[in-house]
Coordinates of N, CA and C in Angstrom, one line a residue:
M1 N -15.2 3.3 -10.4 CA -13.8 3.2 -10.2 C -13.1 4.4 -10.7
L2 N -12.1 4.9 -9.9 CA -11.3 6.1 -10.3 C -10.5 5.7 -11.5
T3 N -10.5 6.6 -12.5 CA -9.7 6.4 -13.7 C -8.8 7.5 -14.1
A4 N -8.7 8.5 -13.2 CA -7.9 9.7 -13.5 C -7.4 10.3 -12.2
V5 N -6.3 11.0 -12.4 CA -5.7 11.8 -11.3 C -5.8 13.2 -11.7
T6 N -6.3 14.1 -10.8 CA -6.5 15.5 -11.1 C -5.6 16.3 -10.2
T7 N -4.9 17.2 -10.7 CA -4.1 18.1 -9.9 C -4.3 19.5 -10.4
A8 N -4.2 20.4 -9.4 CA -4.3 21.8 -9.8 C -3.1 22.6 -9.2
H9 N -2.5 23.4 -10.1 CA -1.4 24.2 -9.7 C -1.9 25.5 -9.2
E10 N -1.4 26.0 -8.1 CA -1.9 27.2 -7.4 C -1.9 28.4 -8.3
S11 N -0.8 28.6 -9.0 CA -0.7 29.9 -9.8 C -1.4 29.8 -11.1
T12 N -1.7 28.7 -11.7 CA -2.3 28.7 -13.0 C -3.7 28.2 -13.0
D13 N -4.2 27.5 -11.9 CA -5.5 27.0 -11.9 C -5.8 26.0 -13.0
S14 N -4.8 25.4 -13.5 CA -5.0 24.4 -14.6 C -5.2 23.0 -14.0
T15 N -5.9 22.2 -14.7 CA -6.2 20.8 -14.3 C -5.5 19.8 -15.3
I16 N -4.8 18.8 -14.8 CA -4.2 17.8 -15.6 C -4.9 16.5 -15.2
V17 N -5.4 15.8 -16.2 CA -6.0 14.5 -16.0 C -5.2 13.4 -16.6
I18 N -4.8 12.4 -15.8 CA -4.0 11.3 -16.3 C -4.8 10.0 -16.0
P19 N -5.1 9.2 -17.0 CA -5.7 8.0 -16.7 C -4.7 7.0 -16.1
V20 N -5.2 6.2 -15.2 CA -4.4 5.2 -14.5 C -5.1 3.8 -14.6
S21 N -4.3 2.8 -14.3 CA -4.8 1.5 -14.3 C -4.2 0.7 -13.1
V22 N -4.8 -0.4 -12.7 CA -4.2 -1.2 -11.6 C -3.9 -2.6 -12.2
R23 N -2.7 -3.0 -11.9 CA -2.3 -4.4 -12.3 C -1.4 -4.9 -11.2
D24 N -0.9 -6.2 -11.4 CA 0.0 -6.8 -10.5 C 1.4 -6.1 -10.7
L25 N 2.1 -5.8 -9.6 CA 3.4 -5.4 -9.6 C 4.3 -6.5 -10.0
V26 N 5.3 -6.3 -10.9 CA 6.2 -7.3 -11.4 C 7.7 -6.9 -11.1
P27 N 8.6 -7.8 -11.1 CA 10.0 -7.4 -10.7 C 10.6 -6.3 -11.6
R28 N 10.2 -6.3 -12.9 CA 10.8 -5.2 -13.7 C 10.3 -3.8 -13.3
D29 N 9.3 -3.7 -12.4 CA 8.8 -2.4 -12.0 C 9.7 -1.8 -10.9
L30 N 10.5 -2.7 -10.2 CA 11.2 -2.2 -9.0 C 12.1 -1.0 -9.2
P31 N 12.8 -0.9 -10.3 CA 13.7 0.3 -10.5 C 12.9 1.6 -10.6
S32 N 11.6 1.5 -10.9 CA 10.7 2.7 -11.0 C 10.0 3.0 -9.7
C33 N 10.3 2.2 -8.6 CA 9.6 2.3 -7.4 C 10.5 2.8 -6.3
T34 N 11.6 3.4 -6.6 CA 12.6 3.9 -5.6 C 12.0 5.0 -4.7
W35 N 10.9 5.7 -5.2 CA 10.2 6.7 -4.4 C 9.5 6.0 -3.2
S36 N 9.3 4.7 -3.2 CA 8.5 4.0 -2.1 C 9.3 3.7 -0.9
G37 N 10.7 3.7 -1.0 CA 11.5 3.4 0.1 C 12.9 3.1 -0.3
S38 N 13.7 2.7 0.7 CA 15.1 2.5 0.5 C 15.4 1.2 -0.4
A39 N 16.7 1.0 -0.6 CA 17.1 -0.3 -1.3 C 16.7 -1.5 -0.5
A40 N 16.8 -1.4 0.8 CA 16.4 -2.5 1.7 C 14.9 -2.7 1.6
H41 N 14.1 -1.7 1.5 CA 12.6 -1.8 1.3 C 12.3 -2.5 0.0
L42 N 13.0 -2.1 -1.1 CA 12.8 -2.7 -2.4 C 13.2 -4.2 -2.4
R43 N 14.2 -4.5 -1.6 CA 14.5 -6.0 -1.5 C 13.4 -6.7 -0.8
Q44 N 12.7 -6.1 0.2 CA 11.6 -6.7 0.8 C 10.4 -6.9 -0.2
V45 N 10.2 -5.8 -1.0 CA 9.1 -5.9 -2.0 C 9.5 -7.0 -3.0
E46 N 10.8 -7.2 -3.4 CA 11.2 -8.2 -4.3 C 10.9 -9.6 -3.7
R47 N 11.1 -9.8 -2.4 CA 10.8 -11.0 -1.8 C 9.3 -11.3 -1.7
A48 N 8.5 -10.2 -1.6 CA 7.0 -10.3 -1.6 C 6.6 -10.8 -3.0
L49 N 7.2 -10.3 -4.0 CA 6.9 -10.7 -5.4 C 7.1 -12.2 -5.6
E50 N 8.2 -12.7 -4.9 CA 8.4 -14.2 -5.0 C 7.3 -14.9 -4.3
R51 N 6.8 -14.4 -3.2 CA 5.6 -14.9 -2.5 C 4.3 -14.8 -3.4
A52 N 4.2 -13.8 -4.2 CA 3.1 -13.6 -5.1 C 3.1 -14.8 -6.1
A53 N 4.3 -15.2 -6.6 CA 4.3 -16.2 -7.5 C 3.8 -17.5 -6.9
A54 N 3.9 -17.7 -5.6 CA 3.3 -18.8 -4.9 C 1.9 -18.6 -4.4
S55 N 1.3 -17.5 -4.8 CA -0.1 -17.2 -4.5 C -0.3 -17.0 -3.0
E56 N 0.7 -16.6 -2.2 CA 0.6 -16.3 -0.8 C 0.2 -14.9 -0.6
V57 N 0.5 -14.0 -1.6 CA 0.2 -12.6 -1.5 C -0.2 -12.1 -2.9
D58 N -0.8 -11.0 -3.0 CA -1.0 -10.2 -4.2 C -0.2 -8.9 -3.9
Y59 N 0.5 -8.4 -5.0 CA 1.1 -7.1 -4.9 C 0.7 -6.2 -6.1
L60 N 0.0 -5.1 -5.8 CA -0.6 -4.3 -6.8 C 0.2 -3.0 -7.1
A61 N 0.0 -2.6 -8.3 CA 0.6 -1.3 -8.8 C -0.5 -0.5 -9.5
V62 N -0.6 0.8 -9.1 CA -1.4 1.7 -9.9 C -0.5 2.4 -10.8
C63 N -0.8 2.4 -12.1 CA 0.2 2.8 -13.1 C -0.4 3.9 -14.0
T64 N 0.5 4.7 -14.5 CA 0.2 5.8 -15.5 C 0.1 5.2 -16.9
P65 N -0.3 6.0 -17.9 CA -0.4 5.4 -19.3 C 0.9 4.9 -19.8
V66 N 2.0 5.3 -19.3 CA 3.3 4.8 -19.8 C 3.8 3.6 -18.9
D67 N 2.9 3.1 -18.1 CA 3.0 1.9 -17.3 C 4.0 2.1 -16.1
L68 N 4.1 3.4 -15.6 CA 5.0 3.6 -14.4 C 4.1 3.5 -13.2
P69 N 4.6 2.7 -12.2 CA 3.8 2.6 -10.9 C 3.9 4.0 -10.1
V70 N 2.7 4.4 -9.7 CA 2.7 5.6 -8.8 C 2.0 5.3 -7.5
A71 N 1.6 4.1 -7.3 CA 1.1 3.7 -6.0 C 1.3 2.1 -6.0
I72 N 1.7 1.6 -4.8 CA 1.9 0.2 -4.7 C 1.4 -0.3 -3.4
G73 N 1.1 -1.6 -3.3 CA 0.8 -2.2 -2.0 C 0.5 -3.6 -2.1
G74 N 0.7 -4.3 -1.0 CA 0.5 -5.8 -0.9 C -0.7 -6.2 -0.1
I75 N -1.1 -7.5 -0.4 CA -2.2 -8.1 0.4 C -1.6 -9.5 0.8
D76 N -1.5 -9.7 2.1 CA -1.0 -11.0 2.5 C -2.1 -11.9 3.0
Y77 N -2.2 -13.1 2.4 CA -3.3 -14.1 2.7 C -2.8 -15.1 3.7
Q78 N -1.6 -15.0 4.2 CA -1.1 -16.0 5.2 C -1.2 -15.6 6.6
V79 N -1.6 -14.3 6.9 CA -1.7 -13.8 8.3 C -2.9 -14.3 8.9
S80 N -4.0 -14.4 8.2 CA -5.3 -14.8 8.8 C -6.1 -15.6 7.7
E81 N -6.8 -16.7 8.2 CA -7.6 -17.5 7.3 C -8.8 -16.8 6.8
E82 N -9.3 -15.8 7.5 CA -10.5 -15.1 7.1 C -10.3 -13.7 6.5
A83 N -9.1 -13.2 6.6 CA -8.8 -11.8 6.1 C -7.7 -11.8 5.1
G84 N -7.7 -10.7 4.4 CA -6.5 -10.3 3.6 C -5.9 -9.2 4.4
T85 N -4.6 -9.2 4.6 CA -3.9 -8.1 5.3 C -3.2 -7.2 4.4
L86 N -3.6 -6.0 4.3 CA -2.9 -5.0 3.5 C -1.7 -4.5 4.2
W87 N -0.6 -4.4 3.4 CA 0.7 -3.9 3.9 C 1.5 -3.2 2.8
Q88 N 2.5 -2.4 3.3 CA 3.4 -1.7 2.4 C 2.7 -0.9 1.4
L89 N 1.6 -0.2 1.8 CA 0.8 0.7 0.9 C 1.6 2.0 0.8
A90 N 1.8 2.5 -0.4 CA 2.6 3.7 -0.7 C 2.1 4.4 -1.9
V91 N 2.0 5.7 -1.9 CA 1.7 6.5 -3.1 C 2.8 7.5 -3.3
L92 N 3.2 7.7 -4.5 CA 4.2 8.6 -4.9 C 3.9 10.0 -4.2
P93 N 4.8 10.5 -3.4 CA 4.5 11.7 -2.6 C 3.9 12.8 -3.3
A94 N 4.4 13.1 -4.5 CA 3.8 14.3 -5.3 C 2.4 14.0 -5.7
L95 N 1.9 12.8 -5.7 CA 0.5 12.5 -6.1 C -0.4 12.0 -5.0
Q96 N 0.0 12.2 -3.8 CA -0.8 11.9 -2.6 C -2.0 12.8 -2.6
S97 N -3.1 12.3 -2.0 CA -4.4 13.0 -1.9 C -5.0 13.3 -3.3
R98 N -4.8 12.4 -4.2 CA -5.4 12.5 -5.5 C -6.3 11.3 -5.9
G99 N -6.6 10.4 -4.9 CA -7.4 9.3 -5.1 C -6.7 8.0 -5.4
L100 N -5.4 8.0 -5.6 CA -4.7 6.8 -5.9 C -4.7 5.8 -4.8
G101 N -4.5 6.2 -3.6 CA -4.6 5.3 -2.4 C -6.0 4.7 -2.3
T102 N -7.0 5.5 -2.6 CA -8.4 4.9 -2.5 C -8.5 3.8 -3.6
L103 N -8.1 4.1 -4.8 CA -8.2 3.2 -5.9 C -7.4 1.9 -5.6
L104 N -6.2 2.0 -5.0 CA -5.4 0.9 -4.6 C -6.1 0.0 -3.6
I105 N -6.6 0.7 -2.6 CA -7.3 -0.1 -1.5 C -8.6 -0.8 -2.0
R106 N -9.3 -0.1 -2.8 CA -10.6 -0.7 -3.3 C -10.3 -1.9 -4.2
T107 N -9.2 -1.8 -5.0 CA -8.8 -2.9 -5.8 C -8.3 -4.0 -5.0
A108 N -7.6 -3.7 -3.9 CA -7.1 -4.8 -3.0 C -8.3 -5.4 -2.3
E109 N -9.3 -4.7 -1.9 CA -10.5 -5.3 -1.3 C -11.2 -6.2 -2.2
Q110 N -11.2 -5.9 -3.5 CA -11.9 -6.8 -4.5 C -11.1 -8.1 -4.6
R111 N -9.7 -7.9 -4.6 CA -8.9 -9.1 -4.7 C -9.2 -10.0 -3.5
I112 N -9.3 -9.4 -2.3 CA -9.6 -10.2 -1.1 C -10.9 -10.9 -1.2
R113 N -11.9 -10.2 -1.7 CA -13.2 -10.8 -1.9 C -13.1 -12.0 -2.9
N114 N -12.4 -11.8 -3.9 CA -12.2 -12.8 -4.9 C -11.6 -14.1 -4.4
R115 N -10.8 -13.9 -3.3 CA -10.2 -15.1 -2.6 C -11.1 -15.7 -1.6
G116 N -12.3 -15.2 -1.5 CA -13.3 -15.7 -0.6 C -13.1 -15.3 0.9
R117 N -12.3 -14.3 1.1 CA -12.1 -13.7 2.4 C -13.2 -12.7 2.7
R118 N -13.6 -12.6 4.0 CA -14.7 -11.7 4.4 C -14.2 -10.4 5.0
R119 N -12.9 -10.2 5.2 CA -12.4 -9.0 5.9 C -11.1 -8.6 5.4
A120 N -10.9 -7.3 5.4 CA -9.5 -6.7 5.2 C -9.0 -6.1 6.5
E121 N -7.7 -6.3 6.7 CA -7.1 -5.8 7.9 C -5.8 -5.0 7.5
L122 N -5.4 -4.1 8.4 CA -4.1 -3.4 8.2 C -3.7 -2.8 9.5
A123 N -2.4 -2.4 9.5 CA -1.9 -1.7 10.7 C -1.4 -0.4 10.1
V124 N -1.6 0.7 10.9 CA -1.1 2.0 10.6 C -0.4 2.6 11.8
E125 N 0.7 3.2 11.5 CA 1.5 3.9 12.6 C 0.6 4.9 13.3
E126 N 0.7 5.0 14.6 CA -0.1 6.0 15.3 C 0.3 7.5 14.9
N127 N 1.6 7.6 14.5 CA 2.0 9.0 14.1 C 1.8 9.2 12.6
N128 N 0.8 8.5 12.0 CA 0.5 8.8 10.6 C -1.0 9.0 10.5
P129 N -1.5 10.2 11.0 CA -2.9 10.5 11.0 C -3.5 10.6 9.6
R130 N -2.7 11.0 8.6 CA -3.2 11.2 7.2 C -3.7 9.8 6.7
A131 N -2.8 8.8 6.8 CA -3.2 7.5 6.4 C -4.4 6.9 7.1
R132 N -4.4 7.1 8.4 CA -5.5 6.6 9.3 C -6.8 7.3 8.8
A133 N -6.8 8.6 8.5 CA -8.0 9.2 8.1 C -8.5 8.6 6.8
L134 N -7.6 8.3 5.9 CA -8.0 7.6 4.6 C -8.7 6.3 4.9
Y135 N -8.1 5.5 5.8 CA -8.6 4.2 6.1 C -10.0 4.3 6.8
E136 N -10.1 5.3 7.7 CA -11.4 5.5 8.3 C -12.5 5.9 7.3
R137 N -12.1 6.8 6.4 CA -13.0 7.2 5.4 C -13.5 6.1 4.5
L138 N -12.6 5.1 4.3 CA -13.0 3.9 3.5 C -13.7 2.8 4.3
G139 N -14.0 3.1 5.6 CA -14.8 2.2 6.4 C -14.0 1.3 7.3
Y140 N -12.7 1.5 7.5 CA -11.9 0.7 8.4 C -12.1 1.2 9.9
T141 N -12.2 0.3 10.8 CA -12.3 0.7 12.2 C -11.2 0.1 13.0
A142 N -10.7 0.9 14.0 CA -9.6 0.5 14.9 C -10.2 -0.6 15.9
Y143 N -9.4 -1.6 16.1 CA -9.8 -2.6 17.1 C -8.7 -2.9 18.1
A144 N -7.5 -2.5 17.9 CA -6.4 -2.8 18.9 C -5.2 -1.9 18.5
R145 N -4.2 -2.0 19.4 CA -2.9 -1.4 19.2 C -1.8 -2.4 19.4
K146 N -0.7 -2.3 18.7 CA 0.4 -3.2 18.9 C 1.7 -2.6 18.5
P147 N 2.8 -2.9 19.2 CA 4.1 -2.4 18.8 C 4.5 -3.1 17.6
D148 N 5.3 -2.4 16.7 CA 5.9 -3.1 15.5 C 7.3 -2.5 15.4
A149 N 8.1 -3.2 14.6 CA 9.5 -2.7 14.3 C 10.0 -3.3 13.0
W150 N 10.8 -2.6 12.4 CA 11.4 -3.1 11.1 C 12.7 -2.3 10.9
D151 N 13.6 -2.9 10.1 CA 14.8 -2.3 9.8 C 14.6 -1.3 8.7
E152 N 15.3 -0.1 8.8 CA 15.3 0.9 7.8 C 16.7 1.2 7.4
E153 N 16.9 1.5 6.1 CA 18.2 1.8 5.6 C 18.3 3.3 5.3
G154 N 19.4 3.9 5.9 CA 19.7 5.3 5.7 C 20.3 5.6 4.3
P155 N 20.5 6.8 4.0 CA 21.1 7.2 2.7 C 22.5 6.7 2.5
D156 N 23.2 6.5 3.6 CA 24.6 6.0 3.6 C 24.6 4.5 3.6
G157 N 23.5 3.8 3.7 CA 23.5 2.4 3.7 C 23.4 1.7 5.1
T158 N 23.5 2.6 6.1 CA 23.4 2.0 7.4 C 22.0 1.6 7.8
I159 N 21.9 0.5 8.5 CA 20.6 0.0 8.9 C 20.3 0.3 10.3
R160 N 19.1 0.8 10.6 CA 18.7 1.1 12.0 C 17.4 0.5 12.2
R161 N 17.1 0.1 13.4 CA 15.8 -0.4 13.8 C 14.8 0.7 14.0
H162 N 13.6 0.6 13.3 CA 12.6 1.6 13.5 C 11.5 0.9 14.4
E163 N 11.3 1.5 15.6 CA 10.2 0.9 16.5 C 9.1 1.9 16.6
T164 N 7.9 1.4 16.6 CA 6.7 2.3 16.5 C 5.5 1.6 17.2
M165 N 4.4 2.3 17.4 CA 3.2 1.7 17.8 C 2.2 1.9 16.7
C166 N 1.5 0.8 16.4 CA 0.5 0.7 15.3 C -0.9 0.5 15.8
V167 N -1.8 1.1 15.1 CA -3.3 0.9 15.3 C -3.7 -0.2 14.3
L168 N -4.3 -1.3 14.8 CA -4.8 -2.3 14.0 C -6.2 -2.0 13.5
M169 N -6.5 -2.0 12.2 CA -7.8 -1.7 11.7 C -8.3 -2.8 10.8
R170 N -9.7 -2.9 10.7 CA -10.3 -3.9 9.9 C -11.6 -3.4 9.3
K171 N -12.0 -4.1 8.2 CA -13.2 -3.7 7.6 C -13.9 -5.0 7.1
G172 N -15.1 -5.2 7.3 CA -15.9 -6.3 6.7 C -16.1 -6.1 5.3
L173 N -16.0 -7.1 4.5 CA -16.2 -7.0 3.0 C -17.4 -7.7 2.7

């Protein structure tokens, strides 16, 4: 299991190692997760945490030693009887490509197995090749495409509908 984040700055060639841990995301974390999306997105995460209290979902946080979330994501157990569906996966942009997404997904897969499910599923936007490459590297395979849409909040608070095409991916556990 990954226990550290390593970064190298181009001009100094130094390495910084930060231990991380994975735990359940809790409501008090939300003010520290503004990097993951708009206020509307955080309200959706807050509703997901209410569902977590009812055991319908798990919502995970990868945290630094001072307990700040730097990666978050959910697992929905209501979409399929045989699978856990990963959604709203996000890593703090400055720490992407450092193994945090891998740690988050592997922990989510273990949670899915612990629930007796045999498969993990997710959807990734077609215009997000970086995320898709991560999922493929972790053993997920594409099996279908489907349109998806959700509301996004702009900096001025206006809401607009985001429409996209997603690739559906799955992995046997």
